[in-house]
Amino acid sequence: MLIQRISGKSLAAAILAAGLMAIAAPHGVSAEDLSAQQIIDGLKVSKTRSLSASPRPTLDPNDLNFVQKVRGKTRSLSMGDRSQLAEIAAKRPKIDLDINFDFDSAAVTPRTEPQLHSLGKALTSDELAGSVIMLGGHTDGKGSDAYNQTLSERRAEAVKRFLVETYKIPAANLVAAGYGKEGYKNPADPLAAENRRVEVVNMATKDQAANSQ
């Protein structure tokens, strides 16, 4: 039998590397999950590029007025409201944060909670507290348009409820919108699990929202 001899330094290095890997990937968090700081960096309004697509420091007054109008709604948004909200969201800081749901379900599961806790910590941070955040629910391609529209709204509301109950974020600062089967993350496979998600967009900063009231 060939026995490979490892020096004390090599063994120590291997143990250290294993320890760092364990710290970097805590139990229950997948490789796709983002930390609270990564979410903050992606959602905060900045003139420099970050994880967000094209952050813009200002909001058109008409867009801001519309955001203020829908943030107080307690019922489902109309198709027109959803479309206008999506147009504004396309210009705002956003993150590729996916909160995945089981098939045909809007229930928050232990598998999704670590990412939701990171989101809650980010939204209650000094950088993001008081911002108006859109939670956009999406489904996969199976089922009717009407059913999936309702399911996507339930998913967005489930995330909103978690953030309100667990992190005491004011409900008026979270806009839940359902987009049904629109906007697949994986258009090549409409039935893929990653299409069942809630996206997060910073619609207005605390200062922007306060200045328009």
Short mmCIF file of N, CA and C in Angstrom, two decimals, residues 12-187:
data_model
loop_
_atom_site.label_atom_id
_atom_site.label_comp_id
_atom_site.label_asym_id
_atom_site.label_seq_id
_atom_site.Cartn_x
_atom_site.Cartn_y
_atom_site.Cartn_z
N ALA A 12 -2.07 21.55 8.04
CA ALA A 12 -2.66 22.74 8.66
C ALA A 12 -3.36 23.61 7.63
N ALA A 13 -2.72 23.72 6.46
CA ALA A 13 -3.32 24.53 5.39
C ALA A 13 -4.63 23.92 4.93
N ALA A 14 -4.66 22.58 4.83
CA ALA A 14 -5.88 21.91 4.39
C ALA A 14 -7.00 22.11 5.39
N ILE A 15 -6.68 22.02 6.68
CA ILE A 15 -7.69 22.21 7.72
C ILE A 15 -8.22 23.64 7.69
N LEU A 16 -7.31 24.61 7.52
CA LEU A 16 -7.71 26.01 7.46
C LEU A 16 -8.63 26.27 6.27
N ALA A 17 -8.29 25.68 5.12
CA ALA A 17 -9.11 25.87 3.92
C ALA A 17 -10.50 25.30 4.11
N ALA A 18 -10.57 24.13 4.73
CA ALA A 18 -11.87 23.51 4.98
C ALA A 18 -12.71 24.36 5.92
N GLY A 19 -12.04 24.95 6.94
CA GLY A 19 -12.75 25.81 7.87
C GLY A 19 -13.30 27.05 7.19
N LEU A 20 -12.52 27.65 6.30
CA LEU A 20 -12.97 28.84 5.58
C LEU A 20 -14.14 28.51 4.67
N MET A 21 -14.12 27.34 4.05
CA MET A 21 -15.22 26.94 3.19
C MET A 21 -16.50 26.78 4.01
N ALA A 22 -16.36 26.25 5.21
CA ALA A 22 -17.54 26.06 6.05
C ALA A 22 -18.13 27.40 6.45
N ILE A 23 -17.27 28.40 6.71
CA ILE A 23 -17.75 29.73 7.07
C ILE A 23 -18.41 30.39 5.88
N ALA A 24 -17.82 30.22 4.69
CA ALA A 24 -18.33 30.90 3.49
C ALA A 24 -19.65 30.34 3.03
N ALA A 25 -19.93 29.09 3.35
CA ALA A 25 -21.18 28.48 2.90
C ALA A 25 -21.93 27.90 4.09
N PRO A 26 -22.61 28.75 4.89
CA PRO A 26 -23.34 28.26 6.05
C PRO A 26 -24.44 27.31 5.67
N HIS A 27 -24.83 26.49 6.61
CA HIS A 27 -25.84 25.46 6.36
C HIS A 27 -27.14 26.09 5.91
N GLY A 28 -27.74 25.54 4.86
CA GLY A 28 -29.04 26.00 4.41
C GLY A 28 -29.00 27.10 3.38
N VAL A 29 -27.84 27.64 3.07
CA VAL A 29 -27.73 28.72 2.09
C VAL A 29 -27.09 28.18 0.83
N SER A 30 -27.77 28.29 -0.29
CA SER A 30 -27.25 27.76 -1.53
C SER A 30 -26.24 28.72 -2.13
N ALA A 31 -25.53 28.26 -3.16
CA ALA A 31 -24.51 29.07 -3.80
C ALA A 31 -25.11 30.30 -4.46
N GLU A 32 -26.42 30.24 -4.79
CA GLU A 32 -27.07 31.36 -5.47
C GLU A 32 -27.57 32.41 -4.50
N ASP A 33 -27.64 32.10 -3.21
CA ASP A 33 -28.13 33.06 -2.24
C ASP A 33 -27.17 34.22 -2.08
N LEU A 34 -27.72 35.41 -1.82
CA LEU A 34 -26.91 36.60 -1.62
C LEU A 34 -26.92 36.98 -0.15
N SER A 35 -25.82 37.56 0.31
CA SER A 35 -25.75 38.03 1.68
C SER A 35 -26.51 39.34 1.80
N ALA A 36 -26.74 39.77 3.05
CA ALA A 36 -27.42 41.05 3.27
C ALA A 36 -26.63 42.19 2.66
N GLN A 37 -25.32 42.15 2.77
CA GLN A 37 -24.50 43.24 2.22
C GLN A 37 -24.56 43.25 0.69
N GLN A 38 -24.58 42.10 0.07
CA GLN A 38 -24.71 42.05 -1.39
C GLN A 38 -26.06 42.61 -1.83
N ILE A 39 -27.09 42.34 -1.07
CA ILE A 39 -28.41 42.88 -1.40
C ILE A 39 -28.41 44.39 -1.24
N ILE A 40 -27.79 44.88 -0.18
CA ILE A 40 -27.68 46.32 0.03
C ILE A 40 -26.96 46.97 -1.14
N ASP A 41 -25.84 46.40 -1.53
CA ASP A 41 -25.05 46.96 -2.63
C ASP A 41 -25.83 46.96 -3.94
N GLY A 42 -26.67 45.95 -4.11
CA GLY A 42 -27.44 45.86 -5.35
C GLY A 42 -28.63 46.78 -5.40
N LEU A 43 -29.21 47.12 -4.24
CA LEU A 43 -30.44 47.90 -4.22
C LEU A 43 -30.24 49.38 -3.92
N LYS A 44 -29.13 49.74 -3.33
CA LYS A 44 -28.97 51.15 -2.97
C LYS A 44 -28.74 52.00 -4.22
N VAL A 45 -29.28 53.20 -4.19
CA VAL A 45 -29.14 54.12 -5.31
C VAL A 45 -27.74 54.69 -5.29
N SER A 46 -27.03 54.49 -6.39
CA SER A 46 -25.64 54.92 -6.48
C SER A 46 -25.32 55.33 -7.90
N LYS A 47 -24.36 56.22 -8.05
CA LYS A 47 -23.94 56.64 -9.38
C LYS A 47 -22.95 55.65 -9.98
N THR A 48 -22.48 54.73 -9.16
CA THR A 48 -21.54 53.73 -9.64
C THR A 48 -22.26 52.42 -9.83
N ARG A 49 -21.73 51.58 -10.71
CA ARG A 49 -22.35 50.29 -10.99
C ARG A 49 -22.09 49.33 -9.85
N SER A 50 -23.07 48.51 -9.57
CA SER A 50 -22.92 47.48 -8.55
C SER A 50 -23.60 46.23 -9.08
N LEU A 51 -24.26 45.47 -8.21
CA LEU A 51 -24.96 44.28 -8.67
C LEU A 51 -26.21 44.65 -9.46
N SER A 52 -26.69 45.88 -9.30
CA SER A 52 -27.88 46.30 -10.02
C SER A 52 -27.56 46.61 -11.46
N ALA A 53 -28.58 46.60 -12.30
CA ALA A 53 -28.37 46.76 -13.74
C ALA A 53 -27.93 48.17 -14.09
N SER A 54 -28.79 49.17 -13.88
CA SER A 54 -28.46 50.55 -14.23
C SER A 54 -29.04 51.49 -13.19
N PRO A 55 -28.40 51.58 -12.01
CA PRO A 55 -28.95 52.41 -10.95
C PRO A 55 -29.03 53.87 -11.35
N ARG A 56 -30.14 54.55 -11.02
CA ARG A 56 -30.31 55.95 -11.33
C ARG A 56 -30.64 56.70 -10.05
N PRO A 57 -29.95 57.80 -9.76
CA PRO A 57 -30.13 58.48 -8.48
C PRO A 57 -31.42 59.28 -8.37
N THR A 58 -32.11 59.57 -9.47
CA THR A 58 -33.31 60.39 -9.40
C THR A 58 -34.49 59.64 -10.01
N LEU A 59 -35.69 60.14 -9.67
CA LEU A 59 -36.92 59.58 -10.21
C LEU A 59 -37.69 60.69 -10.90
N ASP A 60 -38.25 60.38 -12.06
CA ASP A 60 -39.14 61.31 -12.72
C ASP A 60 -40.31 61.61 -11.78
N PRO A 61 -40.71 62.86 -11.64
CA PRO A 61 -41.80 63.20 -10.71
C PRO A 61 -43.08 62.41 -10.97
N ASN A 62 -43.41 62.19 -12.23
CA ASN A 62 -44.61 61.41 -12.54
C ASN A 62 -44.48 59.97 -12.07
N ASP A 63 -43.28 59.40 -12.26
CA ASP A 63 -43.03 58.04 -11.80
C ASP A 63 -43.14 57.96 -10.29
N LEU A 64 -42.55 58.94 -9.61
CA LEU A 64 -42.59 58.95 -8.16
C LEU A 64 -44.01 59.09 -7.64
N ASN A 65 -44.80 59.93 -8.28
CA ASN A 65 -46.20 60.08 -7.87
C ASN A 65 -46.96 58.77 -8.03
N PHE A 66 -46.65 58.04 -9.10
CA PHE A 66 -47.33 56.76 -9.31
C PHE A 66 -46.91 55.75 -8.24
N VAL A 67 -45.63 55.71 -7.93
CA VAL A 67 -45.15 54.79 -6.88
C VAL A 67 -45.85 55.10 -5.57
N GLN A 68 -46.00 56.38 -5.26
CA GLN A 68 -46.68 56.76 -4.03
C GLN A 68 -48.14 56.32 -4.05
N LYS A 69 -48.76 56.35 -5.21
CA LYS A 69 -50.17 55.96 -5.32
C LYS A 69 -50.36 54.47 -5.07
N VAL A 70 -49.50 53.64 -5.66
CA VAL A 70 -49.72 52.19 -5.55
C VAL A 70 -49.21 51.62 -4.23
N ARG A 71 -48.30 52.33 -3.56
CA ARG A 71 -47.74 51.76 -2.33
C ARG A 71 -48.77 51.65 -1.22
N GLY A 72 -49.84 52.42 -1.32
CA GLY A 72 -50.87 52.37 -0.29
C GLY A 72 -51.99 51.42 -0.58
N LYS A 73 -51.96 50.75 -1.75
CA LYS A 73 -53.05 49.85 -2.10
C LYS A 73 -52.99 48.56 -1.31
N THR A 74 -54.14 48.14 -0.85
CA THR A 74 -54.21 46.89 -0.09
C THR A 74 -54.82 45.76 -0.89
N ARG A 75 -55.25 46.03 -2.10
CA ARG A 75 -55.81 44.98 -2.96
C ARG A 75 -54.90 44.78 -4.16
N SER A 76 -55.21 43.77 -4.96
CA SER A 76 -54.36 43.45 -6.11
C SER A 76 -54.31 44.63 -7.08
N LEU A 77 -53.15 44.83 -7.68
CA LEU A 77 -52.98 45.91 -8.65
C LEU A 77 -53.68 45.55 -9.96
N SER A 78 -54.16 46.56 -10.67
CA SER A 78 -54.77 46.33 -11.97
C SER A 78 -53.70 46.02 -12.99
N MET A 79 -54.12 45.54 -14.16
CA MET A 79 -53.16 45.25 -15.21
C MET A 79 -52.41 46.51 -15.62
N GLY A 80 -53.11 47.63 -15.69
CA GLY A 80 -52.45 48.88 -16.05
C GLY A 80 -51.44 49.31 -15.02
N ASP A 81 -51.78 49.15 -13.73
CA ASP A 81 -50.85 49.50 -12.66
C ASP A 81 -49.60 48.62 -12.72
N ARG A 82 -49.81 47.33 -12.96
CA ARG A 82 -48.67 46.41 -13.02
C ARG A 82 -47.75 46.77 -14.18
N SER A 83 -48.32 47.10 -15.31
CA SER A 83 -47.51 47.44 -16.47
C SER A 83 -46.70 48.71 -16.23
N GLN A 84 -47.34 49.72 -15.66
CA GLN A 84 -46.63 50.97 -15.39
C GLN A 84 -45.56 50.77 -14.34
N LEU A 85 -45.86 49.95 -13.34
CA LEU A 85 -44.87 49.66 -12.30
C LEU A 85 -43.66 48.94 -12.90
N ALA A 86 -43.90 48.02 -13.83
CA ALA A 86 -42.81 47.29 -14.47
C ALA A 86 -41.93 48.23 -15.30
N GLU A 87 -42.54 49.21 -15.96
CA GLU A 87 -41.77 50.18 -16.74
C GLU A 87 -40.85 51.00 -15.85
N ILE A 88 -41.36 51.41 -14.71
CA ILE A 88 -40.53 52.18 -13.77
C ILE A 88 -39.45 51.28 -13.17
N ALA A 89 -39.81 50.05 -12.84
CA ALA A 89 -38.86 49.13 -12.23
C ALA A 89 -37.67 48.85 -13.15
N ALA A 90 -37.91 48.88 -14.46
CA ALA A 90 -36.83 48.62 -15.42
C ALA A 90 -35.74 49.67 -15.34
N LYS A 91 -36.03 50.82 -14.76
CA LYS A 91 -35.06 51.91 -14.68
C LYS A 91 -34.47 52.05 -13.29
N ARG A 92 -34.88 51.19 -12.39
CA ARG A 92 -34.47 51.34 -10.99
C ARG A 92 -33.45 50.28 -10.56
N PRO A 93 -32.73 50.54 -9.46
CA PRO A 93 -31.77 49.54 -8.95
C PRO A 93 -32.48 48.25 -8.59
N LYS A 94 -31.93 47.15 -9.02
CA LYS A 94 -32.56 45.86 -8.75
C LYS A 94 -31.48 44.81 -8.54
N ILE A 95 -31.88 43.70 -8.02
CA ILE A 95 -30.96 42.59 -7.81
C ILE A 95 -31.54 41.33 -8.40
N ASP A 96 -30.68 40.42 -8.77
CA ASP A 96 -31.10 39.12 -9.28
C ASP A 96 -31.26 38.21 -8.08
N LEU A 97 -32.17 38.58 -7.21
CA LEU A 97 -32.45 37.82 -6.00
C LEU A 97 -33.68 36.97 -6.23
N ASP A 98 -33.52 35.68 -6.20
CA ASP A 98 -34.64 34.77 -6.47
C ASP A 98 -35.06 34.09 -5.18
N ILE A 99 -36.33 34.24 -4.86
CA ILE A 99 -36.91 33.54 -3.72
C ILE A 99 -37.80 32.45 -4.30
N ASN A 100 -37.27 31.27 -4.40
CA ASN A 100 -37.94 30.20 -5.12
C ASN A 100 -39.02 29.52 -4.27
N PHE A 101 -40.09 29.13 -4.93
CA PHE A 101 -41.20 28.44 -4.29
C PHE A 101 -41.35 27.04 -4.87
N ASP A 102 -41.96 26.17 -4.09
CA ASP A 102 -42.28 24.85 -4.61
C ASP A 102 -43.36 24.98 -5.69
N PHE A 103 -43.48 23.95 -6.49
CA PHE A 103 -44.48 23.95 -7.56
C PHE A 103 -45.88 24.15 -6.99
N ASP A 104 -46.65 25.07 -7.61
CA ASP A 104 -48.04 25.32 -7.24
C ASP A 104 -48.19 25.75 -5.79
N SER A 105 -47.20 26.48 -5.27
CA SER A 105 -47.24 26.87 -3.86
C SER A 105 -46.77 28.32 -3.68
N ALA A 106 -47.37 28.97 -2.68
CA ALA A 106 -46.93 30.31 -2.30
C ALA A 106 -46.43 30.31 -0.86
N ALA A 107 -46.17 29.12 -0.33
CA ALA A 107 -45.73 29.00 1.06
C ALA A 107 -44.23 29.24 1.19
N VAL A 108 -43.86 30.01 2.21
CA VAL A 108 -42.44 30.20 2.53
C VAL A 108 -41.94 28.93 3.22
N THR A 109 -40.86 28.37 2.72
CA THR A 109 -40.34 27.12 3.25
C THR A 109 -38.99 27.35 3.96
N PRO A 110 -38.57 26.40 4.80
CA PRO A 110 -37.26 26.54 5.45
C PRO A 110 -36.13 26.72 4.44
N ARG A 111 -36.32 26.19 3.24
CA ARG A 111 -35.27 26.32 2.22
C ARG A 111 -35.13 27.76 1.75
N THR A 112 -36.22 28.51 1.77
CA THR A 112 -36.18 29.90 1.29
C THR A 112 -35.93 30.90 2.41
N GLU A 113 -36.08 30.50 3.65
CA GLU A 113 -35.97 31.45 4.76
C GLU A 113 -34.61 32.12 4.88
N PRO A 114 -33.48 31.40 4.68
CA PRO A 114 -32.20 32.10 4.79
C PRO A 114 -32.09 33.30 3.86
N GLN A 115 -32.59 33.18 2.63
CA GLN A 115 -32.53 34.30 1.71
C GLN A 115 -33.49 35.41 2.14
N LEU A 116 -34.63 35.04 2.69
CA LEU A 116 -35.58 36.04 3.17
C LEU A 116 -35.02 36.80 4.37
N HIS A 117 -34.30 36.11 5.22
CA HIS A 117 -33.68 36.78 6.37
C HIS A 117 -32.59 37.76 5.89
N SER A 118 -31.83 37.37 4.89
CA SER A 118 -30.83 38.30 4.32
C SER A 118 -31.53 39.53 3.75
N LEU A 119 -32.65 39.31 3.07
CA LEU A 119 -33.40 40.43 2.51
C LEU A 119 -33.93 41.33 3.61
N GLY A 120 -34.47 40.73 4.66
CA GLY A 120 -34.99 41.52 5.77
C GLY A 120 -33.92 42.36 6.43
N LYS A 121 -32.75 41.79 6.64
CA LYS A 121 -31.64 42.54 7.25
C LYS A 121 -31.20 43.69 6.34
N ALA A 122 -31.20 43.42 5.04
CA ALA A 122 -30.79 44.46 4.09
C ALA A 122 -31.79 45.62 4.09
N LEU A 123 -33.08 45.31 4.07
CA LEU A 123 -34.09 46.35 3.97
C LEU A 123 -34.25 47.14 5.25
N THR A 124 -33.74 46.64 6.37
CA THR A 124 -33.78 47.39 7.63
C THR A 124 -32.43 48.02 7.95
N SER A 125 -31.50 47.95 7.01
CA SER A 125 -30.18 48.57 7.20
C SER A 125 -30.29 50.09 7.07
N ASP A 126 -29.24 50.79 7.52
CA ASP A 126 -29.23 52.24 7.42
C ASP A 126 -29.33 52.70 5.96
N GLU A 127 -28.76 51.94 5.05
CA GLU A 127 -28.74 52.33 3.64
C GLU A 127 -30.11 52.21 2.97
N LEU A 128 -30.93 51.25 3.40
CA LEU A 128 -32.18 50.98 2.68
C LEU A 128 -33.45 51.20 3.49
N ALA A 129 -33.35 51.37 4.79
CA ALA A 129 -34.55 51.54 5.61
C ALA A 129 -35.36 52.73 5.12
N GLY A 130 -36.65 52.52 4.97
CA GLY A 130 -37.54 53.59 4.51
C GLY A 130 -37.73 53.64 3.01
N SER A 131 -36.97 52.85 2.26
CA SER A 131 -37.13 52.81 0.80
C SER A 131 -38.45 52.11 0.45
N VAL A 132 -38.97 52.44 -0.73
CA VAL A 132 -40.16 51.75 -1.24
C VAL A 132 -39.68 50.62 -2.13
N ILE A 133 -39.98 49.40 -1.78
CA ILE A 133 -39.47 48.22 -2.45
C ILE A 133 -40.60 47.48 -3.15
N MET A 134 -40.38 47.12 -4.41
CA MET A 134 -41.35 46.28 -5.11
C MET A 134 -40.95 44.82 -5.02
N LEU A 135 -41.91 43.98 -4.73
CA LEU A 135 -41.74 42.54 -4.71
C LEU A 135 -42.56 41.99 -5.87
N GLY A 136 -41.90 41.55 -6.92
CA GLY A 136 -42.59 41.09 -8.12
C GLY A 136 -42.66 39.58 -8.19
N GLY A 137 -43.85 39.02 -8.06
CA GLY A 137 -44.03 37.57 -8.07
C GLY A 137 -44.11 37.02 -9.48
N HIS A 138 -43.51 35.84 -9.70
CA HIS A 138 -43.52 35.17 -11.00
C HIS A 138 -43.79 33.67 -10.81
N THR A 139 -44.32 33.05 -11.84
CA THR A 139 -44.57 31.61 -11.82
C THR A 139 -43.87 30.95 -13.00
N ASP A 140 -43.95 29.62 -13.04
CA ASP A 140 -43.46 28.93 -14.24
C ASP A 140 -44.59 28.89 -15.27
N GLY A 141 -44.39 28.17 -16.36
CA GLY A 141 -45.32 28.24 -17.47
C GLY A 141 -46.46 27.24 -17.43
N LYS A 142 -46.56 26.44 -16.39
CA LYS A 142 -47.62 25.44 -16.35
C LYS A 142 -48.89 26.03 -15.77
N GLY A 143 -50.03 25.74 -16.40
CA GLY A 143 -51.30 26.23 -15.90
C GLY A 143 -51.80 27.43 -16.70
N SER A 144 -53.02 27.86 -16.39
CA SER A 144 -53.64 28.95 -17.12
C SER A 144 -53.06 30.30 -16.71
N ASP A 145 -53.24 31.28 -17.57
CA ASP A 145 -52.75 32.63 -17.27
C ASP A 145 -53.42 33.18 -16.02
N ALA A 146 -54.72 32.99 -15.91
CA ALA A 146 -55.47 33.53 -14.78
C ALA A 146 -55.02 32.90 -13.46
N TYR A 147 -54.84 31.57 -13.46
CA TYR A 147 -54.41 30.90 -12.23
C TYR A 147 -53.01 31.36 -11.83
N ASN A 148 -52.11 31.45 -12.79
CA ASN A 148 -50.75 31.84 -12.48
C ASN A 148 -50.65 33.30 -12.05
N GLN A 149 -51.53 34.13 -12.57
CA GLN A 149 -51.55 35.51 -12.12
C GLN A 149 -51.87 35.58 -10.62
N THR A 150 -52.89 34.83 -10.21
CA THR A 150 -53.25 34.80 -8.80
C THR A 150 -52.14 34.21 -7.95
N LEU A 151 -51.51 33.14 -8.44
CA LEU A 151 -50.44 32.48 -7.70
C LEU A 151 -49.25 33.43 -7.52
N SER A 152 -48.91 34.18 -8.56
CA SER A 152 -47.77 35.10 -8.46
C SER A 152 -48.06 36.21 -7.45
N GLU A 153 -49.32 36.66 -7.38
CA GLU A 153 -49.68 37.68 -6.40
C GLU A 153 -49.57 37.12 -4.99
N ARG A 154 -49.98 35.87 -4.81
CA ARG A 154 -49.88 35.23 -3.49
C ARG A 154 -48.42 35.09 -3.07
N ARG A 155 -47.54 34.80 -4.02
CA ARG A 155 -46.12 34.67 -3.70
C ARG A 155 -45.51 36.01 -3.27
N ALA A 156 -45.86 37.05 -4.00
CA ALA A 156 -45.37 38.36 -3.62
C ALA A 156 -45.90 38.77 -2.25
N GLU A 157 -47.16 38.49 -1.99
CA GLU A 157 -47.76 38.82 -0.71
C GLU A 157 -47.15 38.00 0.42
N ALA A 158 -46.77 36.74 0.14
CA ALA A 158 -46.15 35.90 1.16
C ALA A 158 -44.82 36.47 1.61
N VAL A 159 -44.03 36.96 0.65
CA VAL A 159 -42.75 37.58 1.00
C VAL A 159 -42.99 38.88 1.76
N LYS A 160 -43.95 39.66 1.31
CA LYS A 160 -44.28 40.92 2.00
C LYS A 160 -44.69 40.63 3.44
N ARG A 161 -45.55 39.63 3.63
CA ARG A 161 -46.02 39.29 4.97
C ARG A 161 -44.86 38.86 5.87
N PHE A 162 -43.93 38.08 5.32
CA PHE A 162 -42.77 37.64 6.09
C PHE A 162 -41.96 38.85 6.55
N LEU A 163 -41.72 39.80 5.66
CA LEU A 163 -40.91 40.97 5.99
C LEU A 163 -41.61 41.88 7.00
N VAL A 164 -42.92 42.01 6.87
CA VAL A 164 -43.68 42.84 7.80
C VAL A 164 -43.70 42.21 9.19
N GLU A 165 -43.99 40.91 9.24
CA GLU A 165 -44.13 40.24 10.53
C GLU A 165 -42.79 39.98 11.22
N THR A 166 -41.77 39.64 10.44
CA THR A 166 -40.49 39.26 11.04
C THR A 166 -39.56 40.45 11.25
N TYR A 167 -39.57 41.40 10.33
CA TYR A 167 -38.65 42.54 10.41
C TYR A 167 -39.35 43.88 10.62
N LYS A 168 -40.66 43.83 10.84
CA LYS A 168 -41.44 45.03 11.17
C LYS A 168 -41.28 46.14 10.15
N ILE A 169 -41.11 45.78 8.89
CA ILE A 169 -41.04 46.77 7.82
C ILE A 169 -42.46 47.26 7.55
N PRO A 170 -42.68 48.57 7.50
CA PRO A 170 -44.03 49.08 7.24
C PRO A 170 -44.62 48.52 5.94
N ALA A 171 -45.84 48.06 6.01
CA ALA A 171 -46.47 47.46 4.83
C ALA A 171 -46.51 48.44 3.67
N ALA A 172 -46.64 49.74 3.96
CA ALA A 172 -46.72 50.75 2.90
C ALA A 172 -45.42 50.90 2.14
N ASN A 173 -44.32 50.38 2.69
CA ASN A 173 -43.03 50.46 2.01
C ASN A 173 -42.76 49.26 1.11
N LEU A 174 -43.70 48.33 1.05
CA LEU A 174 -43.52 47.12 0.24
C LEU A 174 -44.69 47.00 -0.73
N VAL A 175 -44.39 47.06 -2.01
CA VAL A 175 -45.42 46.96 -3.04
C VAL A 175 -45.37 45.55 -3.63
N ALA A 176 -46.41 44.77 -3.39
CA ALA A 176 -46.48 43.41 -3.91
C ALA A 176 -47.19 43.42 -5.25
N ALA A 177 -46.53 42.88 -6.26
CA ALA A 177 -47.11 42.85 -7.62
C ALA A 177 -46.94 41.46 -8.20
N GLY A 178 -47.98 40.96 -8.84
CA GLY A 178 -47.91 39.64 -9.48
C GLY A 178 -47.82 39.79 -10.99
N TYR A 179 -46.90 39.03 -11.58
CA TYR A 179 -46.71 39.09 -13.04
C TYR A 179 -46.94 37.74 -13.71
N GLY A 180 -47.50 36.80 -12.97
CA GLY A 180 -47.86 35.52 -13.57
C GLY A 180 -46.72 34.87 -14.31
N LYS A 181 -46.98 34.52 -15.57
CA LYS A 181 -45.98 33.82 -16.39
C LYS A 181 -45.10 34.79 -17.17
N GLU A 182 -45.25 36.08 -16.95
CA GLU A 182 -44.43 37.06 -17.67
C GLU A 182 -43.00 37.07 -17.14
N GLY A 183 -42.06 37.30 -18.04
CA GLY A 183 -40.67 37.51 -17.63
C GLY A 183 -39.98 36.29 -17.06
N TYR A 184 -39.98 35.18 -17.81
CA TYR A 184 -39.25 34.00 -17.34
C TYR A 184 -37.78 34.33 -17.11
N LYS A 185 -37.24 33.80 -16.03
CA LYS A 185 -35.79 33.90 -15.84
C LYS A 185 -35.09 32.92 -16.77
N ASN A 186 -35.73 31.78 -17.01
CA ASN A 186 -35.19 30.77 -17.91
C ASN A 186 -36.18 30.56 -19.05
N PRO A 187 -36.17 31.45 -20.06
CA PRO A 187 -37.14 31.35 -21.16
C PRO A 187 -36.99 30.07 -21.98
#
